[in-house]
Amino acid sequence: MKYVFSALLSICTTVSANNAVIEPILQPIPGNDTQGLPSFLMSKYEITVAQFRQFVSDTGYQVPKNCMAFTEALWPDPEKPGRWDLPALIENPYRPVVCTGVQGAIDYAKWLSEKTGKSYRLPSAQQWRHAALAGKSGRMAFADDFQQSEICDYENTEDIANIAGMKKHHQVRYKRSAQCNDGAVYHTVVGMYRPNQYGLYDMVGNVREITRTCHTFNKSEPAQCEQYVVVGEAWHWQPRGVMTPDWMDTDFQGGIEGFRLVLESDKVEPLSVATQDFIEKLKSAQYVQQQVHAQMQTIPASPKGLSAKAIDNSRVELNWLTVPGDEVRYAVYRALSNPSSNEATRFTKVVDKLTQATFIDSTLPEKIFARYQVFSYNSVGEGLGSEIVTFGKAKHFSSNERIEVEHFFTGLYYWVSKREKATIVGFSDNPDHFPTGVKPHKPAWIRLGFKSEQARRAELTFRAVSEQEASFELWQGMHLVGRYDIPAGDKFVIQKGMADLIKSNAPLEIRMDKPQWFELDWLEFK
């Protein structure tokens, strides 16, 4: 992928003059004396397809065709790699270029430097973070926004539009996102949202950005970088905060990674003719894209106020607040726990295409515990589901019987599935599906109805599996029953440990300890 610039430039068709080169539109970034960081200039936008295409056309540069591309038709898959110039990725030349990898970004900066006589390069991680925070402290320049409700005004992030697109295009339903709708499913035209206080756009969203800072050097070749620091979260993840460390392999070609450039100078020079033309065409592209975003922002909000009440022994009435919007429809999902048969089910759709904010479930078996969730949608897409409500009495276990954990009555960051003919509960260590870097600590947990008639020390037996060593805690209310390890493996194993039970009616909580996913089948005290 590397090339000798002088040789290639002598045999390739060159851009006729500097005025034909689209340069980054630069913003002055003040330095920070405390950090020993001089002032510099930074591209206000991520480098676009139009800019990178000039480089490839001028040099014949070959980008590896092994990109983990993400489009309406492609889910990242090493068996079905993409490339930077897939039609879906370049049809709009004002979106950020992706799939270049680290070397492609470095080589573009070198080419641009030779064409213009200016020393363009990737920003250091320090420069990028300083610029992204724009003199502020906290998670992001505009606000900490822990509720993820304001970010859609500033960034293209994982949001309601993204959730709808993943389900519509890939039949994947993520359970969480920002509590807003930025109008974009994938990466979008640069500069569509509010800039930060330094005049920089898309610093936390749209695409992750490659820096020149090395995260991990090769142990045998200390000058060779194996992993580079990447920054921002892109459209596919909720932001963890500007200062959160993250990285990617040097040879990785990512469909969610792009870059911007810096110029270590205080002098802002006049724009080239090509750059001025780019700015005008970008304005038109932004206007067109705003119409697309506006359409996506008609996706209905999540249903609120869901309630369940009994009509008689076999019928339950669900009601929720009407979701505003045109041609809004509703789908109702249900999960069951049958104490008598000891069977439990995952959420499955029981009714669809409802036009009213009410539903009577007349297919409910007697003496059953049910959980319900309602989704609203229209022709554009489906957003996040309602809060889960329950009906009936959950199974209540005694300390002398086997506890089938799928009969829980509440929980967080879990999944229910079938394994080896058994219904199991999985505990996620990464509910926000971050690929690398420092991940937020969000322990998964579930609670089961439980009663211990006396305080006693017992032997706990459980059946579980985890790819890596994992552990969990058991709690009776505020009392810690014990912590238990699960060995690494690809098959369910039966493990044992000691448990200190107290006399209590408090629910039994199973809570992730180490941040490592695991699946659990049953527990038993002896």
XYZ file of C-alpha atoms in Angstrom:
526
model
C 0.000 0.000 0.000
C 2.928 2.357 0.567
C 4.518 3.931 -2.432
C 7.503 6.073 -3.375
C 6.005 9.471 -4.082
C 8.647 10.837 -6.436
C 8.499 7.781 -8.707
C 4.729 7.563 -8.818
C 4.214 11.256 -9.313
C 6.498 11.150 -12.325
C 4.416 8.542 -14.121
C 0.886 9.431 -13.011
C -1.377 12.141 -14.294
C -0.937 15.011 -11.858
C -3.301 17.670 -10.698
C -2.392 20.600 -12.928
C -1.847 23.184 -10.205
C -2.328 23.823 -6.519
C -5.553 25.644 -7.348
C -7.032 22.332 -8.529
C -6.471 20.677 -5.151
C -9.302 20.663 -2.597
C -7.567 21.526 0.648
C -9.016 21.125 4.130
C -10.951 24.167 5.335
C -8.888 25.088 8.377
C -9.885 26.446 11.756
C -7.361 28.071 14.140
C -7.068 26.135 17.398
C -5.523 28.000 20.357
C -2.709 26.250 22.191
C -2.592 25.185 25.811
C 0.462 26.288 27.771
C -0.345 23.952 30.661
C -0.246 20.960 28.315
C 2.736 22.339 26.396
C 0.594 22.373 23.260
C 1.248 25.121 20.668
C -1.579 26.556 18.569
C -2.339 24.872 15.240
C -4.840 24.700 12.396
C -7.304 21.826 12.079
C -9.675 20.777 9.325
C -13.163 21.878 10.322
C -14.595 18.802 8.553
C -13.561 15.187 8.213
C -11.785 14.481 4.906
C -14.411 13.673 2.300
C -14.701 11.266 -0.596
C -14.226 14.170 -3.014
C -10.884 15.074 -1.446
C -9.559 11.521 -1.198
C -10.690 10.749 -4.754
C -8.373 13.493 -6.065
C -5.440 11.728 -4.394
C -6.316 8.326 -5.880
C -6.936 9.798 -9.348
C -3.669 11.701 -9.286
C -1.460 8.814 -8.131
C -3.195 5.548 -8.964
C -2.995 4.732 -5.260
C -4.235 1.243 -4.381
C -6.223 0.936 -1.169
C -6.522 -2.652 0.128
C -9.894 -4.201 -0.648
C -10.440 -5.822 2.736
C -12.624 -3.231 4.436
C -15.159 -4.107 7.106
C -17.685 -2.006 5.223
C -21.057 -0.981 6.647
C -23.856 -0.086 4.196
C -27.546 -0.827 3.730
C -26.536 -4.055 1.978
C -23.331 -4.941 3.856
C -22.775 -5.907 7.483
C -19.064 -5.931 8.461
C -17.802 -9.415 7.610
C -14.202 -10.509 6.904
C -15.620 -13.151 4.546
C -17.365 -10.439 2.502
C -14.968 -7.483 2.572
C -15.686 -4.144 0.978
C -13.498 -1.329 -0.355
C -13.317 2.434 -0.065
C -14.915 3.060 -3.471
C -18.039 0.937 -3.094
C -20.858 2.810 -4.868
C -22.777 3.127 -1.594
C -19.765 4.780 0.059
C -18.829 7.258 -2.672
C -22.106 8.156 -4.397
C -22.256 11.233 -2.185
C -18.775 12.801 -2.405
C -19.424 15.058 0.585
C -19.557 12.250 3.131
C -16.369 11.351 5.003
C -14.128 8.880 3.208
C -13.859 5.540 5.041
C -12.060 2.233 4.482
C -8.685 3.948 3.924
C -6.985 2.421 6.954
C -4.170 4.158 8.810
C -1.706 3.992 5.925
C -4.162 5.410 3.434
C -4.756 8.396 5.711
C -1.017 8.943 6.224
C -0.289 8.670 2.509
C -3.086 11.100 1.633
C -1.577 13.647 4.028
C 1.866 13.185 2.431
C 0.452 13.636 -1.070
C -1.459 16.762 -0.054
C 1.688 18.166 1.531
C 3.657 17.625 -1.682
C 0.930 19.159 -3.847
C 0.532 22.268 -1.703
C 3.964 22.723 -0.129
C 2.348 22.679 3.317
C 3.063 20.153 6.075
C -0.311 18.468 6.517
C -0.537 15.433 8.778
C -2.878 13.520 11.022
C -3.497 15.140 14.405
C -1.924 13.734 17.520
C -4.357 12.335 20.089
C -3.474 15.305 22.323
C -4.264 17.821 19.597
C -7.531 16.115 18.714
C -8.784 15.896 22.314
C -7.844 19.492 23.014
C -9.687 20.619 19.877
C -12.690 18.372 20.529
C -13.248 19.758 24.033
C -12.757 23.334 22.786
C -11.421 24.579 26.091
C -14.074 22.799 28.154
C -13.786 19.991 30.691
C -16.050 16.972 30.914
C -17.261 14.435 28.383
C -17.933 16.684 25.373
C -17.583 20.341 24.437
C -21.307 21.132 24.306
C -22.292 19.306 27.533
C -21.744 16.121 29.498
C -25.247 15.078 28.356
C -25.398 11.938 30.481
C -29.016 11.412 29.413
C -27.949 11.478 25.717
C -30.841 13.782 24.865
C -29.022 16.834 23.441
C -26.331 15.164 21.370
C -28.399 14.881 18.183
C -28.115 18.661 17.727
C -24.322 18.344 17.663
C -23.390 14.909 16.365
C -24.398 11.978 14.168
C -24.524 9.287 16.825
C -26.267 6.019 17.629
C -29.821 7.259 17.927
C -33.406 6.451 17.004
C -32.715 6.814 13.259
C -29.765 4.441 13.553
C -31.794 1.901 15.540
C -34.522 2.004 12.874
C -32.006 1.573 10.057
C -30.288 -1.408 11.656
C -33.613 -3.200 12.035
C -34.866 -2.289 8.560
C -31.662 -3.076 6.655
C -30.057 -5.820 8.760
C -32.832 -7.221 10.981
C -30.768 -6.302 14.047
C -32.540 -4.572 16.908
C -30.329 -2.738 19.373
C -32.040 -2.048 22.674
C -30.422 1.269 23.563
C -29.521 4.507 21.860
C -29.360 8.237 22.433
C -32.765 9.602 23.403
C -33.093 11.690 20.256
C -33.116 11.462 16.457
C -30.333 13.073 14.383
C -31.863 11.961 11.072
C -28.924 9.815 9.872
C -28.598 6.030 9.839
C -24.995 5.755 8.614
C -22.279 8.406 8.225
C -23.650 11.500 6.592
C -22.548 14.659 4.765
C -19.979 16.582 6.800
C -21.048 19.652 8.760
C -24.723 18.779 9.190
C -24.871 19.569 12.909
C -23.743 22.304 15.254
C -19.980 22.923 15.471
C -18.126 23.089 18.758
C -16.793 26.342 20.179
C -13.656 26.102 18.009
C -15.753 25.859 14.837
C -15.112 22.122 14.306
C -17.834 19.783 13.082
C -18.512 16.080 13.757
C -15.795 15.751 16.393
C -17.588 13.081 18.418
C -19.874 11.494 15.817
C -20.189 10.626 12.104
C -16.961 8.565 11.822
C -14.232 7.619 14.242
C -11.027 9.480 13.442
C -7.512 8.114 13.067
C -4.683 9.966 14.810
C -0.925 9.733 14.312
C -0.424 8.698 17.954
C 0.728 5.114 18.433
C -1.085 3.101 21.086
C 1.009 -0.073 20.903
C 4.491 -0.532 19.436
C 5.803 -3.842 18.106
C 7.862 -5.508 20.844
C 10.498 -6.861 18.468
C 10.479 -3.766 16.211
C 10.067 -0.830 18.645
C 9.815 1.750 15.846
C 6.872 -0.085 14.241
C 3.381 0.829 15.436
C 0.902 -2.032 15.698
C -2.096 -0.035 16.941
C -2.988 3.633 16.514
C -5.199 5.735 18.755
C -8.623 6.440 17.262
C -10.975 9.073 18.637
C -14.696 9.858 18.515
C -17.501 7.306 18.398
C -19.013 7.558 14.894
C -22.673 7.022 13.990
C -22.681 3.474 15.351
C -22.010 4.115 19.053
C -23.110 6.411 21.812
C -20.278 8.663 22.994
C -18.193 7.539 25.927
C -16.537 10.944 26.183
C -13.697 12.704 24.388
C -11.015 11.447 26.783
C -11.928 7.741 26.606
C -8.987 5.718 25.182
C -9.588 3.677 22.026
C -7.421 2.193 19.287
C -7.323 0.098 16.126
C -4.806 -2.182 14.433
C -2.496 -0.600 11.868
C -3.634 -3.016 9.151
C -7.356 -2.696 9.926
C -9.564 -1.262 7.163
C -12.695 0.036 8.865
C -15.952 1.217 7.344
C -16.643 3.462 10.332
C -13.194 5.094 10.531
C -12.128 8.267 8.730
C -9.771 11.135 9.514
C -9.120 14.863 9.456
C -5.819 16.750 9.164
C -3.878 19.445 10.993
C -1.409 22.057 9.857
C 1.016 23.129 12.560
C 0.950 26.805 11.679
C -0.777 30.005 12.782
C -1.174 31.328 9.261
C -4.509 30.815 7.502
C -3.839 31.200 3.776
C -6.349 32.097 1.027
C -8.472 29.225 -0.245
C -7.655 27.581 -3.550
C -10.153 27.833 -6.407
C -10.988 24.131 -6.027
C -11.548 24.575 -2.292
C -13.888 27.516 -2.828
C -15.841 25.467 -5.369
C -15.958 22.571 -2.876
C -17.447 24.854 -0.215
C -20.249 26.000 -2.503
C -21.087 22.475 -3.614
C -20.954 21.274 0.005
C -23.620 23.826 0.935
C -25.901 22.384 -1.748
C -25.188 18.830 -0.584
C -25.997 19.805 3.003
C -29.319 21.297 1.930
C -30.310 18.116 0.080
C -29.209 15.955 3.010
C -31.294 18.038 5.409
C -34.397 16.850 3.561
C -33.296 13.234 4.040
C -32.693 13.839 7.740
C -36.082 15.513 8.128
C -37.781 12.428 6.680
C -35.938 10.109 9.079
C -36.918 12.331 11.979
C -40.580 11.430 11.413
C -39.943 8.004 12.979
C -42.400 7.780 15.896
C -41.220 8.224 19.453
C -41.261 5.332 21.917
C -44.701 4.586 23.383
C -45.117 5.990 26.900
C -47.349 5.074 29.804
C -47.748 1.371 29.033
C -49.963 -0.398 31.596
C -51.481 -3.857 31.954
C -54.657 -4.777 33.855
C -56.740 -7.929 34.141
C -60.150 -8.159 32.499
C -60.684 -11.711 33.739
C -58.603 -14.846 34.376
C -57.497 -15.198 30.756
C -57.523 -11.683 29.328
C -55.238 -8.708 29.874
C -55.829 -5.189 28.622
C -52.810 -3.127 27.578
C -53.025 0.643 27.226
C -50.482 3.307 26.372
C -50.399 6.943 25.322
C -51.025 7.648 21.655
C -47.788 8.418 19.812
C -48.151 11.554 17.652
C -47.438 11.317 13.933
C -48.937 10.285 10.616
C -49.866 6.653 9.987
C -48.336 5.427 13.238
C -48.743 1.699 13.884
C -47.981 -0.432 16.939
C -46.614 -3.926 17.538
C -46.910 -5.749 20.870
C -44.307 -8.240 22.097
C -44.688 -10.663 24.976
C -42.469 -12.950 27.074
C -43.969 -15.653 29.301
C -42.947 -17.484 32.445
C -45.091 -20.468 33.431
C -44.480 -21.476 37.064
C -46.446 -24.704 36.782
C -44.713 -26.098 33.684
C -41.399 -24.408 34.514
C -41.197 -23.077 30.935
C -40.221 -19.573 29.853
C -40.128 -17.808 26.488
C -38.267 -14.915 24.921
C -40.086 -11.842 23.657
C -42.138 -12.714 20.583
C -44.561 -10.601 18.580
C -48.210 -11.277 19.440
C -49.885 -8.579 17.338
C -48.884 -6.048 14.692
C -50.315 -3.119 12.684
C -52.434 -1.787 15.535
C -53.793 1.692 14.885
C -55.098 2.353 18.411
C -53.083 2.628 21.638
C -54.751 -0.365 23.240
C -54.756 -4.156 22.942
C -56.533 -7.020 24.695
C -54.439 -10.161 25.018
C -56.909 -13.039 25.065
C -54.323 -15.780 24.471
C -52.755 -15.655 27.920
C -52.653 -18.979 29.795
C -53.946 -18.934 33.367
C -51.578 -18.403 36.286
C -48.855 -17.065 34.032
C -46.320 -14.294 34.478
C -46.012 -12.096 31.409
C -43.806 -9.195 30.333
C -44.986 -6.835 27.604
C -43.298 -4.249 25.397
C -44.822 -2.063 22.666
C -43.073 -0.598 19.613
C -44.376 2.208 17.386
C -43.442 2.578 13.726
C -44.382 4.100 10.390
C -43.272 3.603 6.787
C -39.915 5.226 7.562
C -38.935 2.947 10.434
C -39.368 1.676 13.969
C -37.791 3.321 16.979
C -37.082 2.127 20.509
C -39.598 0.101 22.466
C -41.623 1.176 25.463
C -40.724 0.408 29.029
C -41.429 -3.235 29.870
C -44.477 -3.882 32.045
C -45.409 -7.117 33.792
C -48.619 -8.945 34.564
C -49.258 -11.799 36.957
C -47.153 -13.260 39.726
C -43.602 -14.329 38.979
C -42.420 -17.738 40.088
C -41.181 -17.694 43.674
C -38.360 -20.103 44.420
C -37.466 -21.622 47.756
C -33.903 -22.229 48.841
C -34.509 -25.987 48.576
C -35.353 -26.215 44.873
C -33.504 -25.785 41.621
C -33.753 -22.205 40.395
C -34.280 -21.938 36.648
C -32.953 -18.443 36.076
C -35.094 -17.672 32.992
C -38.019 -17.144 35.420
C -36.674 -13.778 36.564
C -39.122 -10.904 36.952
C -36.841 -7.965 36.156
C -33.314 -7.261 34.990
C -30.939 -5.199 32.877
C -28.535 -5.945 29.988
C -29.587 -9.576 29.656
C -30.710 -11.871 26.849
C -32.786 -15.060 26.848
C -31.994 -17.851 24.426
C -31.994 -21.592 23.813
C -28.804 -23.625 24.342
C -28.675 -27.417 24.187
C -32.485 -27.604 24.571
C -32.294 -25.474 27.723
C -33.571 -21.923 28.107
C -30.724 -19.798 29.435
C -30.087 -16.195 30.427
C -27.079 -14.321 29.058
C -25.392 -11.454 30.899
C -23.891 -8.815 28.595
C -20.599 -7.108 29.455
C -20.943 -4.639 26.572
C -24.589 -3.593 26.133
C -23.541 -0.637 23.982
C -21.579 -2.979 21.617
C -18.307 -0.993 21.593
C -15.677 -2.848 19.528
C -12.487 -1.713 21.278
C -11.213 0.693 23.879
C -12.319 1.319 27.436
C -15.951 0.283 27.756
C -18.426 1.732 30.280
C -18.914 -0.506 33.304
C -22.575 -1.530 33.095
C -23.024 -4.830 34.970
C -25.902 -7.003 33.822
C -28.271 -8.361 36.461
C -31.573 -10.167 36.970
C -33.809 -10.707 40.016
C -35.883 -13.732 40.911
C -38.588 -14.262 43.492
C -36.918 -16.105 46.397
C -37.552 -17.150 49.977
C -35.094 -18.585 52.483
C -36.779 -19.962 55.632
C -33.611 -19.894 57.708
C -30.076 -18.603 57.801
C -27.654 -21.311 56.755
C -24.402 -21.986 54.969
C -25.066 -24.018 51.831
C -23.245 -25.383 48.837
C -24.240 -23.624 45.612
C -24.216 -25.601 42.366
C -24.755 -23.830 39.031
C -24.499 -24.510 35.283
C -22.821 -21.807 33.201
C -20.538 -21.018 30.272
C -18.224 -18.140 29.313
C -15.565 -17.665 26.605
C -13.246 -16.010 29.120
C -13.024 -16.323 32.880
C -16.097 -14.654 34.352
C -17.711 -14.235 37.745
C -20.990 -13.190 39.301
C -22.432 -12.199 42.657
C -25.559 -13.409 44.444
C -27.480 -11.001 46.655
C -30.480 -11.344 48.973
C -31.514 -7.714 49.137
C -28.528 -5.942 50.726
C -26.902 -9.221 51.840
C -24.088 -10.702 49.736
C -24.612 -14.456 49.452
C -21.302 -15.027 47.648
C -19.149 -14.478 44.560
C -18.598 -17.273 42.060
C -16.156 -17.925 39.232
C -16.915 -19.391 35.812
C -13.918 -20.945 34.015
C -13.190 -20.098 30.378
C -14.626 -22.579 27.888
C -17.022 -23.159 25.022
C -19.342 -25.629 26.770
C -21.634 -25.401 29.767
C -20.030 -26.703 32.963
C -21.318 -27.341 36.465
C -19.513 -25.353 39.135
C -19.749 -25.225 42.917
C -19.125 -22.719 45.677
C -20.245 -21.882 49.205
C -23.233 -19.630 49.907
C -24.234 -17.757 53.074
C -28.022 -17.487 53.047
C -30.066 -15.394 55.461
C -33.692 -15.755 56.505
C -35.381 -13.408 54.078
C -38.082 -12.900 51.447
C -35.849 -10.511 49.486
C -35.416 -11.238 45.771
C -32.344 -13.179 44.721
C -30.224 -10.984 42.485
C -27.668 -12.452 40.075
C -25.228 -9.699 39.193
C -22.208 -9.674 36.893
C -18.932 -9.224 38.772
C -16.050 -9.240 36.276
C -16.920 -7.343 33.062
C -17.067 -10.508 30.962
C -20.225 -11.958 29.426
C -21.549 -15.341 30.536
C -24.645 -17.509 30.207
C -26.399 -19.176 33.131
C -28.854 -22.077 33.111
C -29.761 -22.825 36.732
C -28.723 -22.537 40.398
C -29.235 -24.914 43.308
C -28.498 -24.627 47.042
C -27.714 -27.845 48.936
